[in-house]
Amino acid sequence: MQGYVVDLLPFLKYLPAWLPGMEFKRYAARWKKEIEDIRRAAFETVKETAVRISTTAIMGSIPLPASL
C-alpha cells in the first residue's frame, strides 16, 4: 500500500497530531513549512532579478552628457 492511512480513512485528519499513529500530520506540517520556504525563496529571487533588470534598463536609457 502506498500513501498514508489518512488516504483510506479521511476522518483521521481531524484527530490531533500528538496521538500515536498520526505521524502523517507532523510530516505534513514540516513539509508545508519547507514548501513555503522554497516558494518564498524563489519569489524573492525573481523579484530581485526583475528589479535589477528594470533598473539596468532604465539607467541604460538615460542619455549621458557629452562632457563625460
Coordinates of C-alpha atoms in Angstrom, one line a residue:
M1 CA 0.0 0.0 0.0
Q2 CA 1.3 3.4 -0.9
G3 CA 0.5 6.6 0.8
Y4 CA -0.9 7.1 4.3
V5 CA -3.8 5.7 6.3
V6 CA -5.5 9.0 6.1
D7 CA -6.0 8.4 2.4
L8 CA -8.2 5.4 3.2
L9 CA -9.8 6.9 6.4
P10 CA -10.2 10.6 5.8
F11 CA -11.7 11.2 9.3
L12 CA -8.1 10.8 10.7
K13 CA -7.2 14.3 9.5
Y14 CA -9.4 15.7 12.3
L15 CA -7.6 13.9 15.1
P16 CA -4.8 15.7 17.0
A17 CA -1.2 15.3 15.8
W18 CA 0.0 14.1 19.2
L19 CA -1.9 10.8 19.1
P20 CA 0.1 7.7 18.3
G21 CA 0.0 6.9 14.6
M22 CA -0.5 10.5 13.5
E23 CA 3.0 10.9 12.1
F24 CA 1.5 11.9 8.8
K25 CA 0.2 15.1 10.4
R26 CA 3.7 16.0 11.7
Y27 CA 5.3 15.2 8.4
A28 CA 2.7 17.3 6.6
A29 CA 3.3 20.3 8.8
R30 CA 7.1 20.1 8.3
W31 CA 6.7 19.6 4.5
K32 CA 4.3 22.6 4.4
K33 CA 6.9 24.8 6.0
E34 CA 9.6 23.6 3.7
I35 CA 7.5 24.1 0.6
E36 CA 6.6 27.7 1.8
D37 CA 10.3 28.4 2.3
I38 CA 11.2 27.2 -1.2
R39 CA 8.3 29.2 -2.8
R40 CA 9.3 32.3 -0.8
A41 CA 13.0 32.0 -1.8
A42 CA 12.1 31.5 -5.5
F43 CA 9.7 34.5 -5.4
E44 CA 12.4 36.8 -3.8
T45 CA 15.0 35.7 -6.4
V46 CA 12.6 36.5 -9.2
K47 CA 11.7 39.8 -7.6
E48 CA 15.3 40.8 -7.1
T49 CA 16.1 39.9 -10.7
A50 CA 13.2 41.8 -12.1
V51 CA 14.2 44.9 -10.1
R52 CA 17.8 44.6 -11.2
I53 CA 16.8 44.2 -14.9
S54 CA 14.3 47.1 -14.8
T55 CA 16.9 49.3 -13.1
T56 CA 19.5 48.4 -15.7
A57 CA 17.1 49.1 -18.5
I58 CA 16.1 52.5 -17.0
M59 CA 19.7 53.5 -16.4
G60 CA 20.7 52.4 -19.9
S61 CA 18.0 54.6 -21.5
I62 CA 19.2 57.8 -19.8
P63 CA 21.5 59.8 -22.1
L64 CA 24.8 60.8 -20.6
P65 CA 26.0 64.3 -21.0
A66 CA 28.6 64.7 -23.8
S67 CA 31.1 66.3 -21.3
L68 CA 31.8 63.0 -19.6

